[in-house]
Amino acid sequence: MHKGSDDRPIGVFDSGIGGLTVAQEITRLLPNEQLVYFGDTARVPYGTKSKESVIRFSKDNVNVLLKHNVKIIVVACNTSTSWALNVLRKEYKIPIIGVIEPGSRRAVEMSRKQRIGVIATPSTINSGKYTQTILKISPSAVVVAKPCPLFVPLVEEGWLDHKVTEHVAAEYLSSIKDQDVDTLILGCTHYPLLKPVLQKVMGKHVTLVDSATETAREVKKLLEAQGLLRVSKHPPRHEFLVSDEPEHFRIVAKRFLGHDLPHVRRVDHV
Ligand code: DGL
């Protein structure tokens, strides 16, 4: 390792499988980087849990990743980012990136009328974090937030293009459509997989923003700025860790990524 580089892996955690959408964007943008992904499948979902539980789980997840000698940590889970990002940044020295700021910034850039919808888990919406973050960037914006708890199980079930999902989406999104938003933030790791249905329900004139791409850009910027890019010529070997049995993760991961994940290992929390 020479000066201005760092061959250690990037750590990514999520409540379960959904953060693979973020991990995938990171590997697409930074193909030479190595990832350690931890999905807390034993305790998923976080989206219906309390602030206290989400903070405790998030700290445990950071501790798992630190054991794998990561150089930065990406909190791919929106619910964890909502409640725990500030706490984690205070308690740990390692650089930590969440998904809410990047997504919010992108939405403000994209929105012509500054009328922005946010859909996410109940816990994320209750935290008010998206609304706060958007208003900090664009104080005159109008933010319409809506929890959509049924979307996560529908995605896990693989019902991405199913009439039931379309009905549920029409029901959830009607109050957001009434507010004439021109941009909709998909504030949950699972929602990018519902893009076709969500676009159909919202109409073509509404821009859908998912945080994954923007977060990956943020990771790249940080690694470059801090001289932390991996320079090794060996092809990267990503590791996927879960806190429950790996089989279910593998099956759903295939749905998320379109290909098999070869190495998925179960690890216990520290
Ligand atoms: N990863 C969660 C999020 O982005 C969704 C799944 C869950 O509820 O744990 O908020």
Coordinates of N, CA and C in Angstrom, one line a residue, residues 5 11 36 38 46 54 86 97 111 127 158 161 163 168 186 195 215:
S5 N -3.3 5.7 -0.9 CA -4.2 4.6 -1.3 C -4.5 3.8 0.0
G11 N -17.0 -1.1 4.0 CA -18.0 -1.8 4.7 C -19.4 -1.2 4.4
V36 N -17.2 -5.4 1.9 CA -17.8 -6.4 2.9 C -19.2 -5.9 3.2
F38 N -22.8 -6.4 5.2 CA -23.4 -7.1 6.3 C -24.9 -6.8 6.3
Y46 N -36.2 -3.3 10.0 CA -36.0 -2.2 10.9 C -37.1 -1.1 10.7
V54 N -33.3 0.6 16.6 CA -32.6 0.9 15.3 C -31.2 1.4 15.6
N86 N -26.2 10.1 12.9 CA -25.5 11.1 13.8 C -24.8 10.5 15.0
I97 N -20.9 7.1 5.9 CA -21.8 7.8 4.9 C -23.2 7.2 5.0
S111 N -35.9 18.7 -9.0 CA -37.2 19.2 -8.9 C -37.3 20.6 -9.4
S127 N -39.2 9.6 11.7 CA -38.0 10.3 12.1 C -38.0 11.8 11.6
G158 N -41.1 -10.8 -4.4 CA -40.8 -10.8 -5.9 C -42.0 -10.3 -6.7
D161 N -43.9 -6.7 -10.5 CA -44.8 -6.3 -11.6 C -46.1 -7.1 -11.4
K163 N -50.3 -7.1 -10.1 CA -51.5 -6.2 -10.0 C -51.7 -5.8 -8.6
V168 N -51.7 -1.5 -4.5 CA -51.2 -0.9 -3.2 C -50.5 0.4 -3.5
L186 N -37.4 7.7 -3.5 CA -37.6 6.3 -3.1 C -36.8 6.1 -1.8
K195 N -39.6 0.6 -9.4 CA -39.6 1.8 -10.2 C -40.6 1.7 -11.4
T215 N -25.5 8.0 -3.5 CA -24.6 7.6 -2.4 C -23.3 7.0 -2.9

